Amino acid sequence: MDMVPASAEPLLHPEQCQLRPSDHRRWWVLVAAALLLMLLVTVGPLHPMLFGVPQSEPVALILLTAAQEKGAVCLDGTPPGYHLQRGSGDGSSSWHIHLQGGGWCGTVNDCSNRRMSDLGSSKFMKPIQFTGAGILSSDHLQNPDFYNWNKAYVRYCDGASFSGDAEGQAEDGTILHFRGLRIYQAVIDELMEKGLANATQAILTGCSAGGLATFVHCDDFSARFSHKVSVKCLVDAGFILDVKDISGQRSFRSLYGGVVHLQVSHWTCLKL
């Protein structure tokens, strides 16, 4: 074995054994890249590609055409609708009903404008996918508790949190239908016929305007089942505080005041 003479220069000088600032930066870049890759693999877009997680197929819109005879219609008079994805396995007798959100319209002009969107007319509603990391996801890793339940996504097209029951008139003379209450009742009635009545557990949820609707209809929803059925209501961002905003105004009080005034002032136009 060849020995290095004691007088020989060391193979590495002390400063060569230390990381230079540029090396530290490269090291942190590598660590950050590794962490990002781990995140993408576990919960990001690479997860389904690498692990074969099935992607949810678009779920078609189901129109309640028969409900038009009962006056359950969107703002423009078109039939309301919902999307239904059937459950499977141990979730086949469990039901999740979600009320879509989408703000409110507090003036005739605002409600008239909504007629030209999916928030006021079923003519503009498209199929949806039950994807993502939320409570409606069909991915068992993202949504382990509810992924295989029967899921119904109720479309919002009345502008008043599924609560109004009146008619108004737009500036161009066309009728505005404030029939959110009838829409809610018609959808739930149909879902009861499609299996909801036999649920062993059911949950009603909603976000924003749909969250407020969940507050409004929770008691009615619960009353449709026997005491043996586990029934819950979950509200996401549906409780709006009556406080001043950063401009010093009570914006939500004004908004809600307009919604209530619009619905109540047209109550006399109601046609039963």
Coordinates of C-alpha atoms in Angstrom, one line a residue:
M1 CA 0.0 0.0 0.0
D2 CA 1.4 3.4 -0.9
M3 CA 1.5 5.8 2.0
V4 CA 1.2 9.5 1.7
P5 CA 4.3 11.2 3.1
A6 CA 3.7 13.3 6.2
S7 CA 5.2 16.3 4.4
A8 CA 2.8 15.9 1.5
E9 CA 0.0 18.5 1.0
P10 CA -3.5 17.4 2.2
L11 CA -5.8 16.3 -0.6
L12 CA -8.4 18.9 0.5
H13 CA -7.8 22.2 2.2
P14 CA -10.1 23.0 5.1
E15 CA -11.9 25.7 3.1
Q16 CA -12.6 23.1 0.4
C17 CA -14.5 20.9 2.9
Q18 CA -17.0 23.7 3.7
L19 CA -20.0 24.6 1.6
R20 CA -19.7 27.9 -0.2
P21 CA -22.7 30.3 -0.3
S22 CA -23.5 29.1 -3.9
D23 CA -23.4 25.5 -2.7
H24 CA -25.9 26.3 0.1
R25 CA -28.2 27.9 -2.5
R26 CA -28.0 24.9 -4.7
W27 CA -28.6 22.6 -1.8
W28 CA -31.8 24.4 -0.8
V29 CA -33.0 24.4 -4.4
L30 CA -32.6 20.7 -4.5
V31 CA -34.5 20.3 -1.1
A32 CA -37.3 22.6 -2.3
A33 CA -37.6 20.7 -5.6
A34 CA -37.8 17.4 -3.7
L35 CA -40.5 18.6 -1.4
L36 CA -42.5 20.0 -4.3
L37 CA -42.2 16.7 -6.1
M38 CA -43.4 14.9 -3.0
L39 CA -46.4 17.3 -2.8
L40 CA -47.3 16.8 -6.4
V41 CA -47.1 13.0 -6.1
T42 CA -49.2 12.8 -2.9
V43 CA -52.0 15.4 -3.5
G44 CA -51.2 17.2 -6.7
P45 CA -51.8 16.7 -10.4
L46 CA -49.2 13.9 -10.5
H47 CA -51.1 11.8 -8.0
P48 CA -53.7 10.5 -10.4
M49 CA -51.2 9.9 -13.1
L50 CA -48.7 8.0 -11.0
F51 CA -51.2 6.1 -8.8
G52 CA -54.0 5.5 -11.2
V53 CA -56.7 7.4 -9.3
P54 CA -59.8 7.4 -11.4
Q55 CA -60.9 10.7 -12.8
S56 CA -64.5 11.6 -12.3
E57 CA -66.5 11.6 -15.5
P58 CA -68.7 14.7 -16.2
V59 CA -72.1 14.3 -14.6
A60 CA -75.0 15.4 -16.8
L61 CA -77.6 17.9 -15.7
I62 CA -81.0 16.5 -14.8
L63 CA -83.8 19.0 -15.6
L64 CA -87.0 19.0 -13.6
T65 CA -89.3 19.7 -16.5
A66 CA -92.3 18.3 -14.7
A67 CA -91.7 20.9 -11.9
Q68 CA -92.5 23.7 -14.3
E69 CA -96.2 22.9 -13.8
K70 CA -95.7 23.6 -10.1
G71 CA -94.0 26.9 -10.7
A72 CA -90.6 25.6 -9.8
V73 CA -88.5 27.5 -12.3
C74 CA -85.3 29.6 -12.7
L75 CA -85.4 33.3 -12.9
D76 CA -86.0 33.2 -16.7
G77 CA -88.7 30.5 -16.4
T78 CA -86.6 27.5 -17.5
P79 CA -86.8 24.3 -15.4
P80 CA -84.3 23.9 -12.6
G81 CA -81.8 21.1 -12.5
Y82 CA -79.3 19.1 -10.5
H83 CA -76.5 16.6 -11.0
L84 CA -76.7 13.1 -9.4
Q85 CA -73.8 10.7 -9.0
R86 CA -74.8 7.4 -7.5
G87 CA -73.0 5.9 -4.5
S88 CA -71.3 2.6 -4.3
G89 CA -70.1 0.0 -1.7
D90 CA -70.7 1.0 1.9
G91 CA -71.8 4.5 0.7
S92 CA -74.7 3.2 -1.4
S93 CA -77.3 4.1 1.2
S94 CA -75.7 7.4 2.3
W95 CA -76.7 10.7 0.6
H96 CA -75.1 14.1 0.3
I97 CA -77.2 17.0 -1.0
H98 CA -75.3 20.1 -1.9
L99 CA -76.9 23.5 -2.6
Q100 CA -74.8 25.6 -5.0
G101 CA -73.9 29.1 -4.1
G102 CA -73.4 32.2 -6.2
G103 CA -74.3 35.4 -4.5
W104 CA -77.6 37.2 -4.6
C105 CA -79.5 39.7 -6.8
G106 CA -81.1 42.6 -4.9
T107 CA -82.5 44.6 -7.7
V108 CA -84.7 43.9 -10.7
N109 CA -81.8 44.9 -13.0
D110 CA -79.4 42.5 -11.3
C111 CA -81.9 39.6 -11.4
S112 CA -82.6 40.4 -15.0
N113 CA -78.9 40.2 -15.8
R114 CA -78.6 36.8 -14.1
R115 CA -81.1 35.4 -16.6
M116 CA -78.3 35.3 -19.1
S117 CA -76.1 33.0 -17.0
D118 CA -76.2 29.7 -15.3
L119 CA -77.2 31.5 -12.1
G120 CA -80.5 32.4 -13.6
S121 CA -81.2 30.0 -16.4
S122 CA -80.7 26.3 -17.0
K123 CA -80.0 27.0 -20.6
F124 CA -76.5 27.8 -19.6
M125 CA -75.9 25.0 -17.2
K126 CA -73.2 22.4 -18.2
P127 CA -72.2 19.0 -16.9
I128 CA -69.9 19.1 -13.8
Q129 CA -67.3 16.8 -12.3
F130 CA -67.1 15.7 -8.7
T131 CA -63.4 16.3 -8.4
G132 CA -60.9 18.2 -6.3
A133 CA -60.1 17.9 -2.6
G134 CA -63.4 18.9 -1.2
I135 CA -66.3 17.1 0.4
L136 CA -67.8 16.4 -3.0
S137 CA -64.7 14.7 -4.4
S138 CA -64.9 11.1 -5.7
D139 CA -61.3 10.5 -4.7
H140 CA -61.1 8.3 -1.7
L141 CA -57.7 9.7 -0.7
Q142 CA -58.9 13.3 -0.9
N143 CA -62.4 12.6 0.6
P144 CA -62.3 9.4 2.6
D145 CA -65.5 9.9 4.4
F146 CA -67.9 10.8 1.6
Y147 CA -66.3 9.8 -1.7
N148 CA -68.6 6.9 -2.5
W149 CA -71.9 8.4 -1.2
N150 CA -74.8 9.3 -3.5
K151 CA -74.1 13.0 -4.3
A152 CA -76.6 15.5 -5.6
Y153 CA -75.4 19.0 -6.7
V154 CA -78.5 21.3 -6.8
R155 CA -78.0 24.2 -9.2
Y156 CA -78.8 27.7 -8.0
C157 CA -80.8 29.9 -10.3
D158 CA -83.2 32.0 -8.3
G159 CA -80.9 34.6 -6.8
A160 CA -82.3 34.4 -3.3
S161 CA -80.8 31.3 -1.6
F162 CA -83.6 28.9 -2.6
S163 CA -86.1 30.9 -0.4
G164 CA -88.3 33.1 -2.6
D165 CA -91.8 32.4 -3.9
A166 CA -93.0 35.4 -6.0
E167 CA -92.9 36.9 -9.4
G168 CA -91.6 40.3 -10.7
Q169 CA -91.2 42.1 -14.0
A170 CA -88.0 43.1 -15.7
E171 CA -87.7 46.5 -17.4
D172 CA -88.3 44.9 -20.8
G173 CA -91.6 43.5 -19.6
T174 CA -90.5 39.9 -19.2
I175 CA -91.4 38.0 -16.1
L176 CA -88.8 37.3 -13.4
H177 CA -89.6 34.1 -11.4
F178 CA -88.5 34.2 -7.8
R179 CA -89.2 30.6 -7.1
G180 CA -86.3 29.3 -5.0
L181 CA -88.4 27.7 -2.4
R182 CA -90.3 25.7 -5.0
I183 CA -87.1 24.7 -6.6
Y184 CA -85.7 23.3 -3.4
Q185 CA -88.9 21.4 -2.6
A186 CA -89.1 20.0 -6.1
V187 CA -85.5 18.7 -6.2
I188 CA -85.7 17.2 -2.7
D189 CA -89.1 15.6 -3.6
E190 CA -87.6 14.0 -6.7
L191 CA -84.5 12.8 -4.9
M192 CA -86.7 11.2 -2.2
E193 CA -88.3 9.1 -5.0
K194 CA -84.8 8.2 -6.3
G195 CA -83.6 6.7 -3.1
L196 CA -83.1 9.5 -0.6
A197 CA -86.1 8.4 1.4
N198 CA -84.3 5.1 2.1
A199 CA -81.1 6.8 3.3
T200 CA -79.4 5.5 6.4
Q201 CA -77.5 8.7 6.7
A202 CA -77.8 12.1 4.9
I203 CA -76.1 15.4 4.9
L204 CA -77.2 18.8 3.5
T205 CA -74.5 21.2 2.7
G206 CA -74.1 24.5 0.9
C207 CA -71.5 27.2 0.4
S208 CA -72.0 31.0 0.5
A209 CA -75.6 31.6 -0.8
G210 CA -76.0 27.9 -0.7
G211 CA -74.8 27.9 2.9
L212 CA -77.5 30.4 3.8
A213 CA -80.0 28.2 2.0
T214 CA -78.8 25.3 4.2
F215 CA -79.6 27.3 7.3
V216 CA -83.0 28.1 5.9
H217 CA -83.9 24.5 5.0
C218 CA -82.1 22.4 7.5
D219 CA -85.1 21.8 9.7
D220 CA -87.3 20.8 6.7
F221 CA -84.6 18.5 5.4
S222 CA -84.2 16.8 8.8
A223 CA -88.0 16.4 9.2
R224 CA -88.2 14.3 6.1
F225 CA -86.4 11.3 7.8
S226 CA -87.2 9.1 10.8
H227 CA -85.3 9.6 14.0
K228 CA -83.3 6.4 13.1
V229 CA -81.6 8.2 10.2
S230 CA -78.4 10.2 10.9
V231 CA -79.1 13.6 9.4
K232 CA -76.6 16.5 9.5
C233 CA -76.4 20.0 8.0
L234 CA -73.1 21.6 7.2
V235 CA -72.8 25.3 6.3
D236 CA -69.7 26.6 4.5
A237 CA -69.3 30.4 4.6
G238 CA -73.1 30.9 4.8
F239 CA -73.2 33.1 7.9
I240 CA -72.5 36.7 7.1
L241 CA -71.8 39.1 9.9
D242 CA -73.6 42.4 10.0
V243 CA -70.5 44.5 10.4
K244 CA -68.8 47.5 8.7
D245 CA -66.4 46.7 5.9
I246 CA -63.1 48.4 5.3
S247 CA -64.9 51.3 3.7
G248 CA -66.9 51.9 6.8
Q249 CA -70.2 50.8 5.2
R250 CA -72.5 47.9 6.1
S251 CA -72.4 46.5 2.6
F252 CA -74.1 43.2 3.4
R253 CA -76.9 44.8 5.2
S254 CA -77.6 46.9 2.1
L255 CA -77.3 43.8 -0.1
Y256 CA -79.6 41.6 2.0
G257 CA -82.0 44.5 2.4
G258 CA -82.3 44.7 -1.4
V259 CA -82.9 40.9 -1.7
V260 CA -85.6 40.8 1.0
H261 CA -87.3 43.9 -0.4
L262 CA -87.3 42.5 -3.9
Q263 CA -88.8 39.2 -2.8
V264 CA -91.4 40.6 -0.4
S265 CA -92.5 43.6 -2.6
H266 CA -93.5 41.1 -5.3
W267 CA -95.3 38.7 -3.1
T268 CA -98.6 40.1 -4.2
C269 CA -97.8 39.0 -7.7
L270 CA -97.7 35.4 -6.5
K271 CA -99.8 33.0 -8.7
L272 CA -100.7 29.8 -6.9

